[in-house]
Amino acid sequence: MNHLLSFILFTPLVGALILLLVNSRNEDAIRWIANLVAFVGFVISIPLWFLYNPQNADFQFVERATWIPSIGAEYFLGVDGFSTLLILLTTLSAWTAITERVKEFYIFLLVLQTGMLGAFMSLDFLLFFLFWEVMLVPMYFLIGIWGSDNRLYSAIKFFLYTLVGSVVMLLGILALYFHNHTVSGVYSFDVTLFHKLNLPYNLQWWIFLAFFLGFAIKVPMFPFHTWLPDAHTDAPTAGSVILAAVLLKMGTYGFIRFSLPILPDASRQFVPMIVVLSIIGIVYGALVALAQKDWKRLVAYSSVSHMALVMLGMFALNPVGITGSIFQQLNHGISTGALFLIVGIVYERRHTREISEYGGLSKVMPVYAAVFLIMTLSSIGLPALNGFIGEFLILQGIFVVSKVWAAFAASGVVLGAAYMLYLYQRTMFGKIENPKNERLLDLSHREFATFAPLLVLAVWMGLYPAPFLRRLDSSVQHVIARVSPEYIQKNAAADCAAPAPALAATPTDATVAANGAAAFLATLPCGPDGRPLAASTGPGTTSGTGADIPPSASAGQTGRPGEPR
């Protein structure tokens, strides 16, 4: 399994190269090959679920090789719990929705999948940026060639928005790169080294803004969201599904992987700005969705509201909020991806997305209506389905920080239920007044098979989320140790052992890696002030806010293979 990540990464690309050799007229063979490659890629990625060790704080399945030695760039791959789950979410494809230029469509789709997988695996910043940019080109062509009426406008808008954010983000990466050389004398794009840096606040401030623009556009956050409804509306069904399920997660992944652990001081400083923009996004996205007449555009604006809630939970900067934020990203990929598939199915049959054109579909498409109902309830967070767990954790994390923030977040949940149930009522219930809807075909076996894994995941994650949450624990602890070390100290103080006359022995990095910073601090004896004592007089400790904590907890180390993060 030493090269498992490389096999997962390059399987779609190999499939794209194979398709180049197939005759363009043999469309059935092209579809079979493309979907077989996607299925093989998913099967290859399944061992990540079983072999990933949630108790190990290191990046796992690490692969490292020289790439561009003159500038210190490496082929450096590795995953933690967060990226493992996102990789498993990234195996998507399409079948009959495309009838023109089928060969080119699937080649672009597989190249896009390679770019997404590479971004989630990369631990070298230059390699990450390469895969980040690779995603732009195939998505541009997927929208521009196979999209609907305004496809060229939407494709160019998507490309320009994302490109501007990427260029500014690259400047932030270069600032980190040269500062690291100034401090260490080594030229490197190693993300795990950047996680150890204690950057001056002024430099953090500017780099945070550079990263913020790149990641916020991708989320997308208000006011950088305007490309999303156009791109979703005009993209083909497969493009919309990938955009909702995976591409939007690139922005939130960037914040958690890079902004929070590398720029902790600036992240705390910019919390008010993020909160205001997130609250506006939650309410604005929901209200605009409620007013939509286009089925697909309504689902697109729901993404603006849902992703704003994800950002609000993330910047609560506590373990519950960040865990809920990550879990809700997975939920959004499942439920909203399914909703775009649902829209695509009726669009294939009727070639219209106007909500007024439908009504009473449950009478002629009962299985379709049942699937739509389950995914609607998942999206609005009904208990026993996945959306409830994510929203509950986010609201809990937000509430302990600010009841006002929680009130706005809850309003988004209520409005989300309003526009989704209103959509369902207008399309599924009532009389069939349009004769074109009287003979619509229900879901085929192949179409239902597409929804089956999404339905299983929605119920599984709603009833038994523990396996997913366990895989996120070490990732969340790492981020918290960097951006909110005082939170660990505060909570450990309540659980520390009874006062002891002698100071605890100096902790090793292995101790913290095995048990987590909070678990280690809980084992320390209490001092006179009721806080856990640390070996502040011993080597390798650093004084922070409150009780002293070991450097691996306060600096959030992420090491090379074999080193704790």
Coordinates of C-alpha atoms in Angstrom, one line a residue:
M1 CA 0.0 0.0 0.0
N2 CA 3.0 2.3 -0.3
H3 CA 1.7 3.8 -3.5
L4 CA -2.0 3.6 -2.8
L5 CA -2.6 7.3 -3.2
S6 CA -0.7 7.4 -6.5
F7 CA -2.9 4.6 -7.9
I8 CA -6.0 6.4 -6.8
L9 CA -4.7 9.7 -8.2
F10 CA -3.7 8.5 -11.7
T11 CA -6.5 6.0 -12.4
P12 CA -8.8 8.6 -13.9
L13 CA -5.9 10.1 -15.9
V14 CA -5.0 6.6 -17.3
G15 CA -8.7 6.3 -18.3
A16 CA -8.6 9.6 -20.1
L17 CA -5.5 8.4 -22.0
I18 CA -7.2 5.2 -23.0
L19 CA -10.2 7.1 -24.3
L20 CA -7.9 9.1 -26.6
L21 CA -7.3 5.8 -28.4
V22 CA -11.0 4.9 -28.9
N23 CA -12.9 5.9 -32.0
S24 CA -15.2 8.9 -31.3
R25 CA -18.1 7.2 -33.1
N26 CA -18.1 4.2 -30.7
E27 CA -20.0 6.1 -28.0
D28 CA -21.2 3.1 -26.1
A29 CA -17.7 1.8 -25.7
I30 CA -16.6 5.3 -24.5
R31 CA -19.3 5.3 -21.9
W32 CA -18.5 1.8 -20.7
I33 CA -14.8 2.6 -20.4
A34 CA -15.3 5.9 -18.6
N35 CA -17.7 4.5 -16.1
L36 CA -15.6 1.4 -15.6
V37 CA -12.6 3.6 -14.9
A38 CA -14.7 5.6 -12.4
F39 CA -15.8 2.4 -10.7
V40 CA -12.3 1.0 -10.6
G41 CA -11.1 4.3 -9.1
F42 CA -13.8 4.0 -6.4
V43 CA -12.8 0.4 -5.6
I44 CA -9.2 1.3 -5.3
S45 CA -10.0 4.1 -2.9
I46 CA -12.1 1.8 -0.6
P47 CA -9.0 0.6 1.3
L48 CA -8.5 4.1 2.6
W49 CA -11.6 3.7 4.7
F50 CA -10.4 0.5 6.3
L51 CA -6.7 1.1 6.5
Y52 CA -6.7 4.7 7.8
N53 CA -5.9 4.7 11.5
P54 CA -7.9 7.4 13.3
Q55 CA -5.7 7.1 16.4
N56 CA -2.6 8.1 14.4
A57 CA -2.0 11.8 14.3
D58 CA 0.4 11.7 11.4
F59 CA -0.5 12.1 7.8
Q60 CA -0.9 8.6 6.5
F61 CA -0.2 6.7 3.2
V62 CA 2.7 9.2 2.7
E63 CA 4.5 9.2 -0.7
R64 CA 7.5 11.4 -1.2
A65 CA 9.8 11.8 -4.2
T66 CA 12.0 14.6 -5.7
W67 CA 10.1 16.7 -8.2
I68 CA 11.9 20.0 -8.9
P69 CA 14.9 19.9 -6.6
S70 CA 16.3 23.3 -7.7
I71 CA 13.3 25.1 -6.0
G72 CA 12.6 22.5 -3.3
A73 CA 9.3 21.2 -4.8
E74 CA 8.5 17.5 -4.1
Y75 CA 5.9 14.9 -5.2
F76 CA 4.6 14.7 -1.6
L77 CA 1.2 13.0 -1.0
G78 CA -0.5 12.2 2.3
V79 CA -3.9 12.2 3.9
D80 CA -5.6 12.7 7.2
G81 CA -9.2 11.9 8.2
F82 CA -10.7 15.0 6.4
S83 CA -9.0 14.4 3.1
T84 CA -9.6 10.7 3.2
L85 CA -13.4 11.3 3.4
L86 CA -13.2 13.9 0.6
I87 CA -11.3 11.5 -1.6
L88 CA -14.0 8.8 -1.1
L89 CA -16.6 11.5 -2.2
T90 CA -14.8 12.3 -5.4
T91 CA -15.8 9.4 -7.6
L92 CA -18.5 10.7 -9.9
S93 CA -19.5 10.2 -13.5
A94 CA -22.4 10.5 -15.9
W95 CA -24.0 8.2 -18.5
T96 CA -26.8 9.2 -20.9
A97 CA -27.0 12.9 -20.3
I98 CA -24.5 13.7 -23.1
T99 CA -25.2 12.8 -26.7
E100 CA -22.7 15.1 -28.5
R101 CA -18.9 14.9 -28.3
V102 CA -19.1 12.0 -25.9
K103 CA -15.4 11.2 -26.0
E104 CA -14.3 14.7 -25.2
F105 CA -16.8 15.0 -22.4
Y106 CA -15.6 11.9 -20.5
I107 CA -11.9 12.8 -21.1
F108 CA -12.5 16.2 -19.5
L109 CA -14.5 14.6 -16.7
L110 CA -11.7 12.2 -15.8
V111 CA -9.0 14.9 -16.0
L112 CA -11.2 17.0 -13.6
Q113 CA -11.4 14.1 -11.2
T114 CA -7.6 13.8 -11.3
G115 CA -7.3 17.5 -10.4
M116 CA -9.7 17.2 -7.5
L117 CA -8.0 14.1 -6.0
G118 CA -4.6 15.6 -6.4
A119 CA -5.6 18.8 -4.5
F120 CA -6.9 16.7 -1.6
M121 CA -3.7 14.6 -1.4
S122 CA -1.0 17.1 -1.9
L123 CA 1.3 18.1 1.0
D124 CA 3.6 20.1 -1.3
F125 CA 2.1 23.6 -1.8
L126 CA 3.3 23.9 -5.4
L127 CA 1.9 20.5 -6.2
F128 CA -1.4 21.5 -4.6
F129 CA -1.5 24.7 -6.7
L130 CA -0.8 22.7 -9.9
F131 CA -3.8 20.4 -9.2
W132 CA -5.9 23.4 -8.1
E133 CA -5.3 25.0 -11.5
V134 CA -5.7 21.7 -13.5
M135 CA -9.4 21.7 -12.4
L136 CA -10.1 25.0 -14.1
V137 CA -9.6 23.9 -17.7
P138 CA -11.8 20.8 -17.8
M139 CA -14.6 22.5 -15.8
Y140 CA -14.5 25.5 -18.2
F141 CA -15.0 23.2 -21.2
L142 CA -17.6 21.1 -19.5
I143 CA -19.7 24.3 -19.0
G144 CA -18.8 26.0 -22.2
I145 CA -19.4 23.1 -24.6
W146 CA -22.1 20.9 -23.0
G147 CA -23.9 23.6 -21.0
S148 CA -27.3 25.2 -21.7
D149 CA -28.2 28.6 -23.3
N150 CA -25.8 31.0 -21.5
R151 CA -23.0 28.5 -21.2
L152 CA -20.2 30.7 -22.7
Y153 CA -21.0 33.5 -20.3
S154 CA -21.1 31.2 -17.3
A155 CA -17.9 29.4 -18.3
I156 CA -15.9 32.6 -18.7
K157 CA -17.3 34.0 -15.5
F158 CA -16.4 30.8 -13.6
F159 CA -12.9 30.8 -15.1
L160 CA -12.1 34.5 -14.5
Y161 CA -13.4 34.4 -10.9
T162 CA -11.4 31.3 -10.0
L163 CA -8.3 32.5 -11.9
V164 CA -8.2 35.8 -10.0
G165 CA -8.4 34.1 -6.7
S166 CA -5.7 31.5 -7.7
V167 CA -3.2 34.2 -8.8
V168 CA -3.6 36.1 -5.5
M169 CA -3.3 32.8 -3.5
L170 CA -0.1 32.0 -5.4
L171 CA 1.4 35.3 -4.1
G172 CA 0.5 34.1 -0.5
I173 CA 2.2 30.7 -1.2
L174 CA 5.4 32.5 -2.4
A175 CA 5.4 34.7 0.7
L176 CA 5.4 31.6 2.9
Y177 CA 8.0 30.0 0.7
F178 CA 10.5 32.8 1.0
H179 CA 9.8 33.5 4.7
N180 CA 10.5 29.8 5.4
H181 CA 13.8 30.1 3.6
T182 CA 14.7 33.2 5.6
V183 CA 14.0 31.3 8.9
S184 CA 15.4 27.9 8.1
G185 CA 17.7 28.5 5.1
V186 CA 15.9 25.8 3.1
Y187 CA 13.8 26.3 0.0
S188 CA 10.7 24.1 0.4
F189 CA 7.0 24.0 -0.4
D190 CA 6.4 21.4 2.3
V191 CA 3.0 22.1 3.9
T192 CA 4.0 20.2 7.1
L193 CA 6.9 22.6 7.6
F194 CA 4.6 25.6 7.1
H195 CA 2.4 24.2 9.8
K196 CA 5.3 24.6 12.3
L197 CA 6.1 28.2 11.4
N198 CA 5.4 31.0 13.9
L199 CA 4.9 33.8 11.4
P200 CA 4.9 37.5 12.3
Y201 CA 1.4 38.8 12.7
N202 CA 1.7 41.4 9.9
L203 CA 2.8 38.7 7.4
Q204 CA 0.0 36.4 8.6
W205 CA -2.5 39.2 8.0
W206 CA -1.5 39.7 4.3
I207 CA -1.2 36.0 3.6
F208 CA -4.6 35.3 5.1
L209 CA -6.2 37.9 2.8
A210 CA -4.4 36.3 -0.2
F211 CA -5.6 32.8 0.8
F212 CA -9.0 34.2 1.7
L213 CA -9.7 35.5 -1.8
G214 CA -8.7 32.2 -3.4
F215 CA -10.6 30.0 -1.0
A216 CA -13.7 32.3 -0.5
I217 CA -14.3 32.4 -4.3
K218 CA -14.3 28.7 -4.4
V219 CA -16.6 28.2 -1.4
P220 CA -18.3 30.6 -2.6
M221 CA -18.8 33.1 0.1
F222 CA -20.8 36.3 -0.2
P223 CA -20.1 38.6 -2.1
F224 CA -17.9 36.3 -4.3
H225 CA -20.8 33.9 -5.0
T226 CA -22.3 35.3 -8.2
W227 CA -20.5 32.9 -10.5
L228 CA -22.1 29.8 -8.8
P229 CA -25.8 30.1 -9.8
D230 CA -24.8 30.8 -13.4
A231 CA -22.3 27.9 -13.5
H232 CA -24.7 25.5 -11.9
T233 CA -27.6 26.5 -14.1
D234 CA -25.8 26.2 -17.4
A235 CA -23.5 23.3 -16.6
P236 CA -24.5 19.8 -17.7
T237 CA -25.9 17.5 -15.0
A238 CA -22.6 15.8 -14.4
G239 CA -20.8 19.2 -14.1
S240 CA -23.4 20.5 -11.6
V241 CA -23.1 17.3 -9.5
I242 CA -19.3 17.5 -9.4
L243 CA -19.4 21.3 -8.7
A244 CA -21.8 20.8 -5.8
A245 CA -20.4 17.6 -4.4
V246 CA -16.6 18.2 -4.6
L247 CA -15.4 21.5 -6.2
L248 CA -17.1 23.8 -3.6
K249 CA -15.3 21.8 -0.9
M250 CA -11.9 22.9 -2.3
G251 CA -12.4 26.3 -0.7
T252 CA -13.4 25.0 2.8
Y253 CA -10.7 22.4 2.6
G254 CA -8.2 25.2 1.9
F255 CA -9.3 27.1 5.0
I256 CA -9.0 24.1 7.3
R257 CA -5.8 22.7 5.8
F258 CA -3.9 25.9 5.3
S259 CA -5.4 29.1 6.7
L260 CA -6.3 28.0 10.2
P261 CA -3.1 26.0 11.1
I262 CA -0.6 28.1 9.2
L263 CA -2.1 31.5 10.0
P264 CA -3.7 31.1 13.5
D265 CA -3.3 34.7 14.7
A266 CA -4.7 36.2 11.6
S267 CA -7.5 33.6 11.5
R268 CA -8.6 34.7 15.0
Q269 CA -8.4 38.4 14.0
F270 CA -10.6 37.9 10.9
V271 CA -13.3 36.0 12.7
P272 CA -15.7 39.0 12.8
M273 CA -15.4 39.6 9.0
I274 CA -16.0 35.9 8.2
V275 CA -18.9 35.8 10.6
V276 CA -20.6 38.8 9.0
L277 CA -20.1 37.5 5.5
S278 CA -21.3 34.0 6.5
I279 CA -24.5 35.3 8.2
I280 CA -25.3 37.4 5.1
G281 CA -24.7 34.4 2.9
I282 CA -26.9 32.1 5.0
V283 CA -29.9 34.5 5.0
Y284 CA -29.4 36.0 1.5
G285 CA -28.9 32.6 -0.2
A286 CA -32.0 31.2 1.5
L287 CA -34.2 34.1 0.6
V288 CA -33.1 34.2 -3.0
A289 CA -33.6 30.5 -3.3
L290 CA -37.2 30.9 -2.0
A291 CA -37.9 33.3 -4.9
Q292 CA -36.5 31.2 -7.7
K293 CA -38.6 29.9 -10.6
D294 CA -35.9 27.8 -12.1
W295 CA -35.6 24.4 -10.4
K296 CA -31.8 24.1 -10.8
R297 CA -31.1 27.7 -9.9
L298 CA -33.0 27.2 -6.6
V299 CA -30.8 24.3 -5.7
A300 CA -27.8 26.4 -6.7
Y301 CA -28.7 29.2 -4.3
S302 CA -29.3 26.7 -1.6
S303 CA -25.6 25.8 -1.9
V304 CA -24.7 29.5 -1.1
S305 CA -26.7 29.3 2.1
H306 CA -25.5 25.8 3.2
M307 CA -21.8 26.6 2.5
A308 CA -22.1 29.9 4.4
L309 CA -23.4 27.8 7.4
V310 CA -20.3 25.6 7.0
M311 CA -18.0 28.6 7.1
L312 CA -19.8 30.0 10.2
G313 CA -19.3 26.7 12.1
M314 CA -15.6 26.5 11.0
F315 CA -14.8 29.9 12.4
A316 CA -16.4 29.2 15.7
L317 CA -12.9 27.9 16.2
N318 CA -13.8 25.1 18.6
P319 CA -13.8 21.3 18.1
V320 CA -17.5 20.9 17.9
G321 CA -18.0 23.7 15.3
I322 CA -15.1 22.5 13.1
T323 CA -16.2 18.9 13.3
G324 CA -19.7 19.9 12.4
S325 CA -18.4 22.1 9.5
I326 CA -16.4 19.2 8.0
F327 CA -19.3 16.7 8.5
Q328 CA -21.7 19.1 6.9
Q329 CA -19.4 19.5 3.9
L330 CA -19.8 15.7 3.3
N331 CA -23.6 16.0 3.8
H332 CA -23.8 18.8 1.3
G333 CA -21.9 16.8 -1.2
I334 CA -24.3 13.9 -0.8
S335 CA -27.7 15.7 -0.6
T336 CA -27.1 18.6 -3.0
G337 CA -25.3 16.3 -5.5
A338 CA -28.4 14.1 -5.4
L339 CA -30.7 17.1 -5.9
F340 CA -28.8 18.1 -9.0
L341 CA -29.2 14.5 -10.3
I342 CA -32.9 14.8 -9.6
V343 CA -33.2 18.0 -11.6
G344 CA -31.1 16.4 -14.4
I345 CA -33.5 13.4 -14.7
V346 CA -36.6 15.5 -15.3
Y347 CA -34.7 17.9 -17.5
E348 CA -33.7 14.9 -19.7
R349 CA -37.3 14.0 -20.0
R350 CA -38.9 17.4 -20.4
H351 CA -36.0 19.8 -21.4
T352 CA -37.2 22.5 -19.1
R353 CA -36.3 23.5 -15.5
E354 CA -39.2 25.9 -14.9
I355 CA -40.9 24.9 -11.7
S356 CA -44.3 26.0 -13.1
E357 CA -44.0 23.4 -15.8
Y358 CA -44.3 20.6 -13.3
G359 CA -46.9 19.4 -10.7
G360 CA -48.3 16.1 -9.6
L361 CA -45.2 14.1 -10.7
S362 CA -45.6 11.8 -7.7
K363 CA -48.6 10.2 -9.6
V364 CA -46.5 9.2 -12.6
M365 CA -43.1 8.9 -11.0
P366 CA -43.6 7.5 -7.5
V367 CA -40.1 6.1 -7.0
Y368 CA -38.6 9.3 -8.3
A369 CA -40.8 11.3 -5.8
A370 CA -39.8 9.0 -2.9
V371 CA -36.1 9.5 -3.7
F372 CA -36.6 13.3 -4.0
L373 CA -38.4 13.4 -0.7
I374 CA -35.6 11.6 1.2
M375 CA -32.9 13.9 -0.3
T376 CA -35.1 16.9 0.4
L377 CA -35.4 15.9 4.1
S378 CA -31.7 15.2 4.1
S379 CA -31.0 18.7 2.8
I380 CA -33.2 20.4 5.5
G381 CA -31.7 18.4 8.3
L382 CA -34.5 16.0 9.4
P383 CA -33.4 13.8 12.4
A384 CA -32.3 10.3 11.4
L385 CA -30.7 11.7 8.2
N386 CA -27.2 13.0 7.7
G387 CA -28.1 16.7 7.5
F388 CA -29.3 16.8 11.0
I389 CA -26.0 15.7 12.6
G390 CA -24.0 18.3 10.7
E391 CA -26.4 21.1 11.5
F392 CA -26.7 20.1 15.1
L393 CA -22.9 20.1 15.6
I394 CA -22.5 23.4 13.9
L395 CA -25.3 25.1 15.9
Q396 CA -23.8 23.6 19.1
G397 CA -20.4 24.9 18.3
I398 CA -21.7 28.4 17.4
F399 CA -24.0 28.7 20.4
V400 CA -21.2 28.4 22.9
V401 CA -19.4 31.3 21.2
S402 CA -22.4 33.6 20.4
K403 CA -26.2 33.2 20.8
V404 CA -26.7 35.9 18.2
W405 CA -24.7 33.9 15.6
A406 CA -26.7 30.8 16.5
A407 CA -29.9 32.6 16.0
F408 CA -28.9 33.7 12.4
A409 CA -27.7 30.2 11.7
A410 CA -31.0 28.7 12.9
S411 CA -32.9 31.1 10.7
G412 CA -31.0 29.7 7.7
V413 CA -32.1 26.2 8.7
V414 CA -35.8 27.3 8.9
L415 CA -35.6 29.1 5.6
G416 CA -33.9 26.0 4.1
A417 CA -36.9 23.9 5.1
A418 CA -39.2 26.5 3.6
Y419 CA -37.8 26.7 0.1
M420 CA -37.2 22.9 -0.2
L421 CA -40.6 21.9 1.0
Y422 CA -42.2 24.6 -1.2
L423 CA -40.3 23.2 -4.2
Y424 CA -41.4 19.7 -3.4
Q425 CA -45.0 20.7 -3.0
R426 CA -45.1 22.6 -6.3
T427 CA -43.5 19.8 -8.4
M428 CA -44.6 16.5 -6.8
F429 CA -48.2 17.2 -5.4
G430 CA -51.4 18.5 -6.9
K431 CA -53.0 17.7 -10.3
I432 CA -51.1 17.0 -13.4
E433 CA -52.2 20.1 -15.4
N434 CA -49.6 19.9 -18.1
P435 CA -50.3 17.1 -20.6
K436 CA -46.6 16.6 -21.2
N437 CA -46.2 15.3 -17.7
E438 CA -48.8 12.5 -18.0
R439 CA -46.5 9.9 -19.6
L440 CA -43.2 10.6 -17.9
L441 CA -41.1 7.5 -17.2
D442 CA -40.2 6.7 -13.6
L443 CA -36.6 6.0 -12.6
S444 CA -34.9 3.2 -14.5
H445 CA -32.9 0.6 -12.7
R446 CA -29.7 2.3 -13.7
E447 CA -30.9 5.7 -12.5
F448 CA -32.0 4.2 -9.2
A449 CA -28.7 2.5 -8.8
T450 CA -27.1 5.9 -9.1
F451 CA -29.1 7.1 -6.1
A452 CA -28.8 4.0 -4.0
P453 CA -25.3 4.7 -2.5
L454 CA -26.4 8.3 -1.8
L455 CA -29.5 7.1 0.0
V456 CA -27.5 4.6 2.0
L457 CA -25.0 7.2 3.0
A458 CA -27.7 9.7 4.0
V459 CA -29.3 7.2 6.4
W460 CA -26.0 5.7 7.7
M461 CA -24.5 9.1 8.5
G462 CA -27.8 10.2 10.1
L463 CA -28.2 7.1 12.3
Y464 CA -24.6 6.1 13.0
P465 CA -22.1 9.0 12.3
A466 CA -19.5 7.7 14.8
P467 CA -17.2 6.1 12.1
F468 CA -17.0 9.3 10.2
L469 CA -16.5 11.5 13.3
R470 CA -13.7 9.2 14.6
R471 CA -11.8 9.7 11.4
L472 CA -12.1 13.5 11.8
D473 CA -10.9 13.7 15.4
S474 CA -7.1 13.9 14.9
S475 CA -7.6 16.4 12.0
V476 CA -9.7 18.6 14.2
Q477 CA -7.4 18.3 17.2
H478 CA -4.5 19.4 15.0
V479 CA -6.3 22.5 13.8
I480 CA -7.5 23.4 17.3
A481 CA -4.0 23.0 18.8
R482 CA -2.8 25.6 16.3
V483 CA -5.7 28.1 16.2
S484 CA -7.2 27.8 19.7
P485 CA -4.6 26.4 22.1
E486 CA -6.2 28.2 25.0
Y487 CA -9.4 26.1 24.3
I488 CA -7.4 22.9 25.0
Q489 CA -5.9 24.3 28.1
K490 CA -9.3 25.6 29.4
N491 CA -11.0 22.3 29.0
A492 CA -8.1 20.3 30.3
A493 CA -8.0 22.4 33.5
A494 CA -11.4 20.9 34.5
D495 CA -10.2 17.4 34.1
C496 CA -6.6 17.5 35.3
A497 CA -5.5 15.2 38.1
A498 CA -5.3 16.2 41.8
P499 CA -2.5 18.6 42.8
A500 CA 0.9 16.9 43.1
P501 CA 4.1 18.2 44.6
A502 CA 6.3 17.4 41.6
L503 CA 6.0 18.7 38.1
A504 CA 5.1 16.3 35.3
A505 CA 7.8 15.0 33.2
T506 CA 8.5 16.8 30.0
P507 CA 6.2 15.3 27.4
T508 CA 7.5 13.8 24.2
D509 CA 6.0 14.4 20.8
A510 CA 5.0 10.8 20.6
T511 CA 2.9 11.2 23.7
V512 CA 1.0 14.1 22.3
A513 CA 0.7 12.4 18.9
A514 CA -0.8 9.3 20.5
N515 CA -3.2 10.9 22.9
G516 CA -3.9 14.4 21.5
A517 CA -3.0 17.6 23.2
A518 CA -6.2 17.6 25.3
A519 CA -5.7 14.1 26.5
F520 CA -2.1 14.8 27.5
L521 CA -3.0 18.0 29.4
A522 CA -5.8 16.1 31.2
T523 CA -3.1 13.8 32.7
L524 CA -1.1 16.6 34.2
P525 CA -1.4 17.5 37.9
C526 CA -3.3 20.7 38.8
G527 CA -1.3 23.7 39.9
P528 CA -2.3 26.1 42.7
D529 CA -4.5 28.1 40.3
G530 CA -6.4 25.0 39.2
R531 CA -4.8 24.8 35.8
P532 CA -2.8 21.8 34.6
L533 CA 0.9 22.0 35.3
A534 CA 3.3 21.6 32.4
A535 CA 7.1 21.2 32.5
S536 CA 7.7 24.8 31.9
T537 CA 11.1 24.5 33.4
G538 CA 12.1 21.6 31.2
P539 CA 13.4 21.7 27.7
G540 CA 11.1 21.7 24.7
T541 CA 8.2 23.6 26.4
T542 CA 6.8 26.9 25.5
S543 CA 4.7 29.4 27.5
G544 CA 1.4 30.4 26.0
T545 CA -1.9 31.8 27.2
G546 CA -2.9 30.2 30.4
A547 CA -1.0 27.0 31.2
D548 CA 2.2 26.1 29.5
I549 CA 1.8 23.5 26.8
P550 CA 4.2 21.3 24.9
P551 CA 5.3 22.7 21.5
S552 CA 3.6 19.9 19.6
A553 CA 0.3 21.1 21.1
S554 CA 0.9 24.9 20.8
A555 CA 2.6 24.8 17.4
G556 CA 0.5 22.1 15.9
Q557 CA 3.4 20.2 14.4
T558 CA 2.9 18.2 11.3
G559 CA 6.0 16.3 10.6
R560 CA 7.6 14.3 7.9
P561 CA 6.8 10.6 7.6
G562 CA 7.1 9.1 11.1
E563 CA 6.9 12.4 12.9
P564 CA 3.7 13.5 14.8
R565 CA 1.9 16.4 13.5

